[in-house]
Amino acid sequence: VQNRSMVELSQKSESDQITVLNLLRARDTLFARGGNRNRSATDWYNYCRRHFLATNSVQQIADMRGHVARELSTLGFPDPTDRNGEQNRSNGMYDLSLFEAAIAAGLYPNVASRSRGESNFSNMTNRKAKIHISSVNSCQGQPLSSKSQVPQGAVEFVAFGELVKGPQIFTMSQTTHLTSPLPLLLLCGKLRVAPIVADKETTATTTTTAAQNKPEFALLSVDDWIVFQCERETAAELVILRKRLASAFLRMVAHPRVGMGSLTTEERDAVSTLTVVLKSGYYANANR
């Protein structure tokens, strides 16, 4: 029953962090209704009981959220609780694609991967790990709780908060399944690109027309660990996008009170492009 309640709170997000966010949103909704505050407190207590939650623990998380928001505002950044602010790229909506991207960027390099048929994940140092039993992703029926069912040749990624050494194997707590690898490619680590050199024998047996029509490919690697193959032209465009994003983020951090207003036209376009690409990558892979 408790596991079913956890999965219900997660709203199919496959994410402990988003599950906590859903919980805080439910709390905010109950206390924002107005009227009798004691009634709201009672409703909240009953809500926590139904979902096997400790009210004090949730209150600590809510208080921490408030402290962080105030600290950011003190530093000059826009109020992170303002859903309609310019910094909110989801336009006040509940957008899992942007949540996942923020989680991946914030937790990196705490990322692990596995291929079809594998039960365990491997992290950057090639340590094998499983999902910790405290994670919503360990609940029966959750895709990450059993062997990977991704298509042959595909890779399944998970971001995690902490790697804990157990008696036999490492376990990952505070996990989030990354629906798309694009947040890793665009927001994490150091991106390197290398051309793929065609095999001489293959080139010799290829007709001139076929060779002219065949696109050239390149390898993109994040910290020499996560490797992607794409057309050279696409690789070049992604490198340019990353450079403009890095410039935009540095400028916004240096001038937090100005925010997006401090960006050049190219940098603003890069941030807008990032939003579109992240959403596109997420929703193209969301059905599972």
PDB file of C-alpha atoms in Angstrom:
ATOM      1  CA  VAL A   1       0.000   0.000   0.000  1.00  0.00           C
ATOM      2  CA  GLN A   2       2.834   2.392   0.888  1.00  0.00           C
ATOM      3  CA  ASN A   3       4.576   1.694  -2.422  1.00  0.00           C
ATOM      4  CA  ARG A   4       1.356   2.359  -4.336  1.00  0.00           C
ATOM      5  CA  SER A   5       1.033   5.646  -2.496  1.00  0.00           C
ATOM      6  CA  MET A   6       4.589   6.643  -3.474  1.00  0.00           C
ATOM      7  CA  VAL A   7       3.944   5.839  -7.125  1.00  0.00           C
ATOM      8  CA  GLU A   8       0.691   7.814  -6.990  1.00  0.00           C
ATOM      9  CA  LEU A   9       2.532  10.850  -5.608  1.00  0.00           C
ATOM     10  CA  SER A  10       5.166  10.575  -8.343  1.00  0.00           C
ATOM     11  CA  GLN A  11       2.473  10.997 -11.036  1.00  0.00           C
ATOM     12  CA  LYS A  12       4.435   8.699 -13.379  1.00  0.00           C
ATOM     13  CA  SER A  13       7.461  11.014 -13.277  1.00  0.00           C
ATOM     14  CA  GLU A  14       9.901   8.215 -12.250  1.00  0.00           C
ATOM     15  CA  SER A  15      11.611  10.808 -10.063  1.00  0.00           C
ATOM     16  CA  ASP A  16      12.090  11.143  -6.310  1.00  0.00           C
ATOM     17  CA  GLN A  17      12.810  14.869  -6.674  1.00  0.00           C
ATOM     18  CA  ILE A  18       9.647  15.501  -8.693  1.00  0.00           C
ATOM     19  CA  THR A  19       7.676  13.380  -6.222  1.00  0.00           C
ATOM     20  CA  VAL A  20       8.797  15.767  -3.462  1.00  0.00           C
ATOM     21  CA  LEU A  21       7.842  18.699  -5.690  1.00  0.00           C
ATOM     22  CA  ASN A  22       4.376  17.192  -6.188  1.00  0.00           C
ATOM     23  CA  LEU A  23       4.070  16.837  -2.435  1.00  0.00           C
ATOM     24  CA  LEU A  24       4.994  20.481  -1.830  1.00  0.00           C
ATOM     25  CA  ARG A  25       2.550  21.610  -4.514  1.00  0.00           C
ATOM     26  CA  ALA A  26      -0.227  19.635  -2.786  1.00  0.00           C
ATOM     27  CA  ARG A  27       0.709  21.262   0.533  1.00  0.00           C
ATOM     28  CA  ASP A  28       0.718  24.732  -1.010  1.00  0.00           C
ATOM     29  CA  THR A  29      -2.700  24.127  -2.551  1.00  0.00           C
ATOM     30  CA  LEU A  30      -4.226  23.053   0.766  1.00  0.00           C
ATOM     31  CA  PHE A  31      -2.883  26.056   2.673  1.00  0.00           C
ATOM     32  CA  ALA A  32      -3.670  28.540  -0.117  1.00  0.00           C
ATOM     33  CA  ARG A  33      -7.407  27.858  -0.066  1.00  0.00           C
ATOM     34  CA  GLY A  34      -7.966  30.472   2.618  1.00  0.00           C
ATOM     35  CA  GLY A  35     -10.579  30.189   5.322  1.00  0.00           C
ATOM     36  CA  ASN A  36      -9.898  28.358   8.587  1.00  0.00           C
ATOM     37  CA  ARG A  37      -6.166  27.698   8.971  1.00  0.00           C
ATOM     38  CA  ASN A  38      -6.808  24.977  11.523  1.00  0.00           C
ATOM     39  CA  ARG A  39      -8.999  23.220   8.956  1.00  0.00           C
ATOM     40  CA  SER A  40      -6.169  23.433   6.401  1.00  0.00           C
ATOM     41  CA  ALA A  41      -3.717  22.016   8.930  1.00  0.00           C
ATOM     42  CA  THR A  42      -6.096  19.139   9.688  1.00  0.00           C
ATOM     43  CA  ASP A  43      -6.589  18.400   5.984  1.00  0.00           C
ATOM     44  CA  TRP A  44      -2.825  18.422   5.507  1.00  0.00           C
ATOM     45  CA  TYR A  45      -2.313  16.056   8.442  1.00  0.00           C
ATOM     46  CA  ASN A  46      -4.888  13.647   6.994  1.00  0.00           C
ATOM     47  CA  TYR A  47      -3.240  13.925   3.550  1.00  0.00           C
ATOM     48  CA  CYS A  48       0.130  12.922   5.042  1.00  0.00           C
ATOM     49  CA  ARG A  49      -1.445   9.992   6.904  1.00  0.00           C
ATOM     50  CA  ARG A  50      -3.060   8.696   3.711  1.00  0.00           C
ATOM     51  CA  HIS A  51       0.330   8.774   1.978  1.00  0.00           C
ATOM     52  CA  PHE A  52       2.386   7.460   4.934  1.00  0.00           C
ATOM     53  CA  LEU A  53       4.291  10.735   5.301  1.00  0.00           C
ATOM     54  CA  ALA A  54       5.785  12.368   8.387  1.00  0.00           C
ATOM     55  CA  THR A  55       4.416  15.914   8.609  1.00  0.00           C
ATOM     56  CA  ASN A  56       7.529  17.185  10.420  1.00  0.00           C
ATOM     57  CA  SER A  57       9.819  15.905   7.665  1.00  0.00           C
ATOM     58  CA  VAL A  58       7.707  17.544   4.956  1.00  0.00           C
ATOM     59  CA  GLN A  59       7.689  20.782   6.968  1.00  0.00           C
ATOM     60  CA  GLN A  60      11.508  20.709   7.113  1.00  0.00           C
ATOM     61  CA  ILE A  61      11.659  20.360   3.329  1.00  0.00           C
ATOM     62  CA  ALA A  62       9.171  23.220   2.899  1.00  0.00           C
ATOM     63  CA  ASP A  63      11.188  25.417   5.271  1.00  0.00           C
ATOM     64  CA  MET A  64      14.406  24.629   3.398  1.00  0.00           C
ATOM     65  CA  ARG A  65      12.724  25.584   0.126  1.00  0.00           C
ATOM     66  CA  GLY A  66      11.740  28.918   1.652  1.00  0.00           C
ATOM     67  CA  HIS A  67      15.262  29.576   2.971  1.00  0.00           C
ATOM     68  CA  VAL A  68      16.843  28.862  -0.428  1.00  0.00           C
ATOM     69  CA  ALA A  69      14.304  31.096  -2.194  1.00  0.00           C
ATOM     70  CA  ARG A  70      15.052  33.959   0.188  1.00  0.00           C
ATOM     71  CA  GLU A  71      18.812  33.529  -0.226  1.00  0.00           C
ATOM     72  CA  LEU A  72      18.509  33.652  -4.012  1.00  0.00           C
ATOM     73  CA  SER A  73      16.329  36.762  -3.813  1.00  0.00           C
ATOM     74  CA  THR A  74      18.872  38.391  -1.473  1.00  0.00           C
ATOM     75  CA  LEU A  75      21.584  37.753  -4.079  1.00  0.00           C
ATOM     76  CA  GLY A  76      19.482  39.534  -6.684  1.00  0.00           C
ATOM     77  CA  PHE A  77      18.010  36.573  -8.541  1.00  0.00           C
ATOM     78  CA  PRO A  78      14.284  36.534  -9.424  1.00  0.00           C
ATOM     79  CA  ASP A  79      11.983  34.934  -6.885  1.00  0.00           C
ATOM     80  CA  PRO A  80      12.090  31.200  -7.770  1.00  0.00           C
ATOM     81  CA  THR A  81       8.568  30.742  -6.414  1.00  0.00           C
ATOM     82  CA  ASP A  82       7.192  33.148  -9.042  1.00  0.00           C
ATOM     83  CA  ARG A  83       5.773  30.783 -11.658  1.00  0.00           C
ATOM     84  CA  ASN A  84       5.066  33.627 -14.069  1.00  0.00           C
ATOM     85  CA  GLY A  85       8.515  35.234 -13.932  1.00  0.00           C
ATOM     86  CA  GLU A  86      10.710  35.559 -17.003  1.00  0.00           C
ATOM     87  CA  GLN A  87      13.104  32.992 -15.538  1.00  0.00           C
ATOM     88  CA  ASN A  88      10.355  30.346 -15.626  1.00  0.00           C
ATOM     89  CA  ARG A  89      10.812  28.776 -19.059  1.00  0.00           C
ATOM     90  CA  SER A  90       7.694  26.614 -18.634  1.00  0.00           C
ATOM     91  CA  ASN A  91       5.467  29.722 -18.650  1.00  0.00           C
ATOM     92  CA  GLY A  92       4.015  28.825 -15.262  1.00  0.00           C
ATOM     93  CA  MET A  93       3.069  25.318 -16.406  1.00  0.00           C
ATOM     94  CA  TYR A  94       4.036  21.943 -14.929  1.00  0.00           C
ATOM     95  CA  ASP A  95       6.668  20.809 -17.436  1.00  0.00           C
ATOM     96  CA  LEU A  96       8.544  17.586 -16.668  1.00  0.00           C
ATOM     97  CA  SER A  97      11.031  18.127 -19.494  1.00  0.00           C
ATOM     98  CA  LEU A  98      12.479  21.223 -17.815  1.00  0.00           C
ATOM     99  CA  PHE A  99      12.353  19.666 -14.340  1.00  0.00           C
ATOM    100  CA  GLU A 100      14.375  16.684 -15.573  1.00  0.00           C
ATOM    101  CA  ALA A 101      16.905  18.981 -17.254  1.00  0.00           C
ATOM    102  CA  ALA A 102      17.373  21.000 -14.056  1.00  0.00           C
ATOM    103  CA  ILE A 103      17.797  17.815 -12.004  1.00  0.00           C
ATOM    104  CA  ALA A 104      20.347  16.366 -14.455  1.00  0.00           C
ATOM    105  CA  ALA A 105      22.390  19.589 -14.524  1.00  0.00           C
ATOM    106  CA  GLY A 106      22.251  19.917 -10.740  1.00  0.00           C
ATOM    107  CA  LEU A 107      23.217  16.320  -9.928  1.00  0.00           C
ATOM    108  CA  TYR A 108      25.804  15.726 -12.659  1.00  0.00           C
ATOM    109  CA  PRO A 109      28.206  13.835 -12.595  1.00  0.00           C
ATOM    110  CA  ASN A 110      25.925  11.639 -10.464  1.00  0.00           C
ATOM    111  CA  VAL A 111      24.567   9.868 -13.515  1.00  0.00           C
ATOM    112  CA  ALA A 112      24.474   6.165 -14.360  1.00  0.00           C
ATOM    113  CA  SER A 113      23.391   4.172 -17.390  1.00  0.00           C
ATOM    114  CA  ARG A 114      22.445   0.689 -18.541  1.00  0.00           C
ATOM    115  CA  SER A 115      21.488  -1.085 -21.769  1.00  0.00           C
ATOM    116  CA  ARG A 116      18.695  -3.448 -22.734  1.00  0.00           C
ATOM    117  CA  GLY A 117      18.501  -6.577 -20.552  1.00  0.00           C
ATOM    118  CA  GLU A 118      20.732  -5.189 -17.806  1.00  0.00           C
ATOM    119  CA  SER A 119      19.560  -5.008 -14.177  1.00  0.00           C
ATOM    120  CA  ASN A 120      22.418  -2.915 -12.796  1.00  0.00           C
ATOM    121  CA  PHE A 121      23.557   0.576 -13.752  1.00  0.00           C
ATOM    122  CA  SER A 122      27.152   1.728 -14.306  1.00  0.00           C
ATOM    123  CA  ASN A 123      28.327   5.177 -13.275  1.00  0.00           C
ATOM    124  CA  MET A 124      31.190   7.282 -14.638  1.00  0.00           C
ATOM    125  CA  THR A 125      33.790   5.266 -12.690  1.00  0.00           C
ATOM    126  CA  ASN A 126      32.199   2.007 -13.903  1.00  0.00           C
ATOM    127  CA  ARG A 127      30.801   1.098 -10.490  1.00  0.00           C
ATOM    128  CA  LYS A 128      27.763  -1.179 -10.660  1.00  0.00           C
ATOM    129  CA  ALA A 129      24.729   0.036  -8.740  1.00  0.00           C
ATOM    130  CA  LYS A 130      21.041  -0.647  -8.152  1.00  0.00           C
ATOM    131  CA  ILE A 131      18.173   1.663  -7.237  1.00  0.00           C
ATOM    132  CA  HIS A 132      17.886   2.076  -3.441  1.00  0.00           C
ATOM    133  CA  ILE A 133      14.745   0.592  -1.886  1.00  0.00           C
ATOM    134  CA  SER A 134      13.755   4.036  -0.548  1.00  0.00           C
ATOM    135  CA  SER A 135      13.345   5.385  -4.098  1.00  0.00           C
ATOM    136  CA  VAL A 136      10.000   5.489  -5.849  1.00  0.00           C
ATOM    137  CA  ASN A 137      11.800   3.869  -8.778  1.00  0.00           C
ATOM    138  CA  SER A 138      12.380   0.695  -6.730  1.00  0.00           C
ATOM    139  CA  CYS A 139       8.645   0.080  -6.269  1.00  0.00           C
ATOM    140  CA  GLN A 140       7.219  -2.981  -7.973  1.00  0.00           C
ATOM    141  CA  GLY A 141       6.014  -2.185 -11.475  1.00  0.00           C
ATOM    142  CA  GLN A 142       8.315   0.801 -11.934  1.00  0.00           C
ATOM    143  CA  PRO A 143      10.467   0.427 -15.096  1.00  0.00           C
ATOM    144  CA  LEU A 144      13.757   0.984 -13.263  1.00  0.00           C
ATOM    145  CA  SER A 145      12.999  -1.742 -10.688  1.00  0.00           C
ATOM    146  CA  SER A 146      13.509  -4.540 -13.224  1.00  0.00           C
ATOM    147  CA  LYS A 147      15.715  -5.299 -16.223  1.00  0.00           C
ATOM    148  CA  SER A 148      15.969  -2.561 -18.804  1.00  0.00           C
ATOM    149  CA  GLN A 149      13.449  -2.826 -21.622  1.00  0.00           C
ATOM    150  CA  VAL A 150      14.797  -0.014 -23.819  1.00  0.00           C
ATOM    151  CA  PRO A 151      15.187  -0.825 -27.535  1.00  0.00           C
ATOM    152  CA  GLN A 152      18.302  -2.644 -28.671  1.00  0.00           C
ATOM    153  CA  GLY A 153      21.180  -0.196 -29.006  1.00  0.00           C
ATOM    154  CA  ALA A 154      19.534   2.438 -26.803  1.00  0.00           C
ATOM    155  CA  VAL A 155      20.832   3.528 -23.388  1.00  0.00           C
ATOM    156  CA  GLU A 156      18.809   4.230 -20.238  1.00  0.00           C
ATOM    157  CA  PHE A 157      20.052   7.052 -17.980  1.00  0.00           C
ATOM    158  CA  VAL A 158      19.319   7.849 -14.344  1.00  0.00           C
ATOM    159  CA  ALA A 159      20.494  10.783 -12.220  1.00  0.00           C
ATOM    160  CA  PHE A 160      20.988  10.147  -8.511  1.00  0.00           C
ATOM    161  CA  GLY A 161      21.651  12.137  -5.362  1.00  0.00           C
ATOM    162  CA  GLU A 162      23.886   9.745  -3.481  1.00  0.00           C
ATOM    163  CA  LEU A 163      25.774   6.493  -4.083  1.00  0.00           C
ATOM    164  CA  VAL A 164      25.729   4.248  -1.001  1.00  0.00           C
ATOM    165  CA  LYS A 165      27.986   1.213  -0.557  1.00  0.00           C
ATOM    166  CA  GLY A 166      26.033  -1.857   0.506  1.00  0.00           C
ATOM    167  CA  PRO A 167      27.187  -5.335   1.590  1.00  0.00           C
ATOM    168  CA  GLN A 168      27.279  -6.600  -1.998  1.00  0.00           C
ATOM    169  CA  ILE A 169      26.649  -3.698  -4.364  1.00  0.00           C
ATOM    170  CA  PHE A 170      26.309   0.097  -4.449  1.00  0.00           C
ATOM    171  CA  THR A 171      22.829   1.598  -4.358  1.00  0.00           C
ATOM    172  CA  MET A 172      21.599   4.945  -5.713  1.00  0.00           C
ATOM    173  CA  SER A 173      19.205   7.095  -3.688  1.00  0.00           C
ATOM    174  CA  GLN A 174      17.137  10.135  -4.768  1.00  0.00           C
ATOM    175  CA  THR A 175      16.887   8.948  -8.365  1.00  0.00           C
ATOM    176  CA  THR A 176      15.346  10.446 -11.496  1.00  0.00           C
ATOM    177  CA  HIS A 177      14.958   8.627 -14.787  1.00  0.00           C
ATOM    178  CA  LEU A 178      16.152  10.840 -17.631  1.00  0.00           C
ATOM    179  CA  THR A 179      13.631  10.453 -20.430  1.00  0.00           C
ATOM    180  CA  SER A 180      15.980  12.152 -22.907  1.00  0.00           C
ATOM    181  CA  PRO A 181      19.805  12.319 -22.917  1.00  0.00           C
ATOM    182  CA  LEU A 182      19.706  15.889 -24.272  1.00  0.00           C
ATOM    183  CA  PRO A 183      20.119  17.552 -20.829  1.00  0.00           C
ATOM    184  CA  LEU A 184      23.412  15.674 -20.460  1.00  0.00           C
ATOM    185  CA  LEU A 185      24.549  16.709 -23.908  1.00  0.00           C
ATOM    186  CA  LEU A 186      23.591  20.380 -23.598  1.00  0.00           C
ATOM    187  CA  LEU A 187      24.040  21.198 -19.908  1.00  0.00           C
ATOM    188  CA  CYS A 188      26.566  18.829 -18.358  1.00  0.00           C
ATOM    189  CA  GLY A 189      30.310  18.220 -18.338  1.00  0.00           C
ATOM    190  CA  LYS A 190      32.758  19.083 -21.088  1.00  0.00           C
ATOM    191  CA  LEU A 191      31.619  18.449 -24.648  1.00  0.00           C
ATOM    192  CA  ARG A 192      34.109  17.150 -27.196  1.00  0.00           C
ATOM    193  CA  VAL A 193      33.554  16.402 -30.864  1.00  0.00           C
ATOM    194  CA  ALA A 194      35.551  14.163 -33.196  1.00  0.00           C
ATOM    195  CA  PRO A 195      34.946  13.209 -36.851  1.00  0.00           C
ATOM    196  CA  ILE A 196      34.252   9.603 -37.766  1.00  0.00           C
ATOM    197  CA  VAL A 197      36.799   8.512 -40.337  1.00  0.00           C
ATOM    198  CA  ALA A 198      35.325   6.204 -42.970  1.00  0.00           C
ATOM    199  CA  ASP A 199      36.941   2.803 -43.431  1.00  0.00           C
ATOM    200  CA  LYS A 200      39.201   2.798 -46.524  1.00  0.00           C
ATOM    201  CA  GLU A 201      37.833  -0.496 -47.873  1.00  0.00           C
ATOM    202  CA  THR A 202      34.245   0.697 -47.449  1.00  0.00           C
ATOM    203  CA  THR A 203      35.085   3.965 -49.186  1.00  0.00           C
ATOM    204  CA  ALA A 204      36.728   2.153 -52.085  1.00  0.00           C
ATOM    205  CA  THR A 205      33.674  -0.028 -52.751  1.00  0.00           C
ATOM    206  CA  THR A 206      31.187   2.834 -52.497  1.00  0.00           C
ATOM    207  CA  THR A 207      30.055   4.448 -55.724  1.00  0.00           C
ATOM    208  CA  THR A 208      30.792   8.129 -56.230  1.00  0.00           C
ATOM    209  CA  THR A 209      27.097   9.103 -56.211  1.00  0.00           C
ATOM    210  CA  ALA A 210      26.377   7.151 -53.027  1.00  0.00           C
ATOM    211  CA  ALA A 211      29.389   8.663 -51.305  1.00  0.00           C
ATOM    212  CA  GLN A 212      28.239  12.169 -52.210  1.00  0.00           C
ATOM    213  CA  ASN A 213      24.719  11.539 -50.856  1.00  0.00           C
ATOM    214  CA  LYS A 214      25.846   9.830 -47.659  1.00  0.00           C
ATOM    215  CA  PRO A 215      26.050  12.259 -44.705  1.00  0.00           C
ATOM    216  CA  GLU A 216      29.266  12.524 -42.731  1.00  0.00           C
ATOM    217  CA  PHE A 217      29.052  11.691 -39.049  1.00  0.00           C
ATOM    218  CA  ALA A 218      30.832  12.813 -35.885  1.00  0.00           C
ATOM    219  CA  LEU A 219      31.129  11.587 -32.308  1.00  0.00           C
ATOM    220  CA  LEU A 220      30.054  13.827 -29.446  1.00  0.00           C
ATOM    221  CA  SER A 221      31.311  12.884 -25.986  1.00  0.00           C
ATOM    222  CA  VAL A 222      30.525  14.318 -22.559  1.00  0.00           C
ATOM    223  CA  ASP A 223      33.618  14.049 -20.351  1.00  0.00           C
ATOM    224  CA  ASP A 224      34.825  11.171 -22.564  1.00  0.00           C
ATOM    225  CA  TRP A 225      32.150   8.974 -20.992  1.00  0.00           C
ATOM    226  CA  ILE A 226      28.748   9.483 -22.597  1.00  0.00           C
ATOM    227  CA  VAL A 227      29.129   9.187 -26.376  1.00  0.00           C
ATOM    228  CA  PHE A 228      26.634  10.162 -29.083  1.00  0.00           C
ATOM    229  CA  GLN A 229      26.823   9.820 -32.864  1.00  0.00           C
ATOM    230  CA  CYS A 230      25.229  12.389 -35.142  1.00  0.00           C
ATOM    231  CA  GLU A 231      25.761  14.139 -38.467  1.00  0.00           C
ATOM    232  CA  ARG A 232      28.733  16.506 -38.539  1.00  0.00           C
ATOM    233  CA  GLU A 233      26.592  19.526 -39.297  1.00  0.00           C
ATOM    234  CA  THR A 234      24.367  18.767 -36.288  1.00  0.00           C
ATOM    235  CA  ALA A 235      27.438  18.294 -34.099  1.00  0.00           C
ATOM    236  CA  ALA A 236      28.790  21.686 -35.129  1.00  0.00           C
ATOM    237  CA  GLU A 237      25.462  23.362 -34.380  1.00  0.00           C
ATOM    238  CA  LEU A 238      25.298  21.737 -30.932  1.00  0.00           C
ATOM    239  CA  VAL A 239      28.806  22.941 -30.092  1.00  0.00           C
ATOM    240  CA  ILE A 240      27.837  26.500 -31.055  1.00  0.00           C
ATOM    241  CA  LEU A 241      24.642  26.241 -28.983  1.00  0.00           C
ATOM    242  CA  ARG A 242      26.612  25.039 -25.945  1.00  0.00           C
ATOM    243  CA  LYS A 243      29.070  27.918 -26.213  1.00  0.00           C
ATOM    244  CA  ARG A 244      26.278  30.493 -26.429  1.00  0.00           C
ATOM    245  CA  LEU A 245      24.452  28.894 -23.492  1.00  0.00           C
ATOM    246  CA  ALA A 246      27.613  28.973 -21.379  1.00  0.00           C
ATOM    247  CA  SER A 247      28.052  32.651 -22.215  1.00  0.00           C
ATOM    248  CA  ALA A 248      24.394  33.369 -21.402  1.00  0.00           C
ATOM    249  CA  PHE A 249      24.485  31.580 -18.040  1.00  0.00           C
ATOM    250  CA  LEU A 250      27.693  33.316 -16.985  1.00  0.00           C
ATOM    251  CA  ARG A 251      26.231  36.697 -17.919  1.00  0.00           C
ATOM    252  CA  MET A 252      23.005  36.073 -15.978  1.00  0.00           C
ATOM    253  CA  VAL A 253      24.914  34.913 -12.897  1.00  0.00           C
ATOM    254  CA  ALA A 254      27.151  37.999 -13.082  1.00  0.00           C
ATOM    255  CA  HIS A 255      24.109  40.304 -13.424  1.00  0.00           C
ATOM    256  CA  PRO A 256      21.276  38.514 -11.578  1.00  0.00           C
ATOM    257  CA  ARG A 257      19.102  41.603 -11.115  1.00  0.00           C
ATOM    258  CA  VAL A 258      19.050  42.228 -14.859  1.00  0.00           C
ATOM    259  CA  GLY A 259      18.568  38.541 -15.744  1.00  0.00           C
ATOM    260  CA  MET A 260      17.558  37.883 -19.350  1.00  0.00           C
ATOM    261  CA  GLY A 261      17.836  41.603 -20.055  1.00  0.00           C
ATOM    262  CA  SER A 262      21.620  41.354 -19.856  1.00  0.00           C
ATOM    263  CA  LEU A 263      21.846  38.872 -22.748  1.00  0.00           C
ATOM    264  CA  THR A 264      22.794  39.556 -26.333  1.00  0.00           C
ATOM    265  CA  THR A 265      20.373  38.632 -29.104  1.00  0.00           C
ATOM    266  CA  GLU A 266      22.351  35.453 -29.858  1.00  0.00           C
ATOM    267  CA  GLU A 267      22.333  34.429 -26.204  1.00  0.00           C
ATOM    268  CA  ARG A 268      18.583  35.013 -25.825  1.00  0.00           C
ATOM    269  CA  ASP A 269      17.986  32.927 -28.949  1.00  0.00           C
ATOM    270  CA  ALA A 270      20.195  30.170 -27.491  1.00  0.00           C
ATOM    271  CA  VAL A 271      18.148  30.052 -24.262  1.00  0.00           C
ATOM    272  CA  SER A 272      14.899  29.934 -26.245  1.00  0.00           C
ATOM    273  CA  THR A 273      16.327  27.196 -28.476  1.00  0.00           C
ATOM    274  CA  LEU A 274      17.381  25.212 -25.405  1.00  0.00           C
ATOM    275  CA  THR A 275      13.805  25.245 -24.108  1.00  0.00           C
ATOM    276  CA  VAL A 276      12.407  24.033 -27.429  1.00  0.00           C
ATOM    277  CA  VAL A 277      15.048  21.302 -27.849  1.00  0.00           C
ATOM    278  CA  LEU A 278      14.625  19.975 -24.297  1.00  0.00           C
ATOM    279  CA  LYS A 279      10.843  19.769 -24.655  1.00  0.00           C
ATOM    280  CA  SER A 280      11.107  18.145 -28.077  1.00  0.00           C
ATOM    281  CA  GLY A 281      13.585  15.528 -26.853  1.00  0.00           C
ATOM    282  CA  TYR A 282      11.484  14.732 -23.799  1.00  0.00           C
ATOM    283  CA  TYR A 283       8.138  14.347 -25.527  1.00  0.00           C
ATOM    284  CA  ALA A 284       9.660  12.307 -28.356  1.00  0.00           C
ATOM    285  CA  ASN A 285      10.693   9.668 -25.787  1.00  0.00           C
ATOM    286  CA  ALA A 286       8.025  10.069 -23.083  1.00  0.00           C
ATOM    287  CA  ASN A 287       5.900   7.024 -23.988  1.00  0.00           C
ATOM    288  CA  ARG A 288       7.048   3.995 -22.027  1.00  0.00           C
TER     289      ARG A 288
END
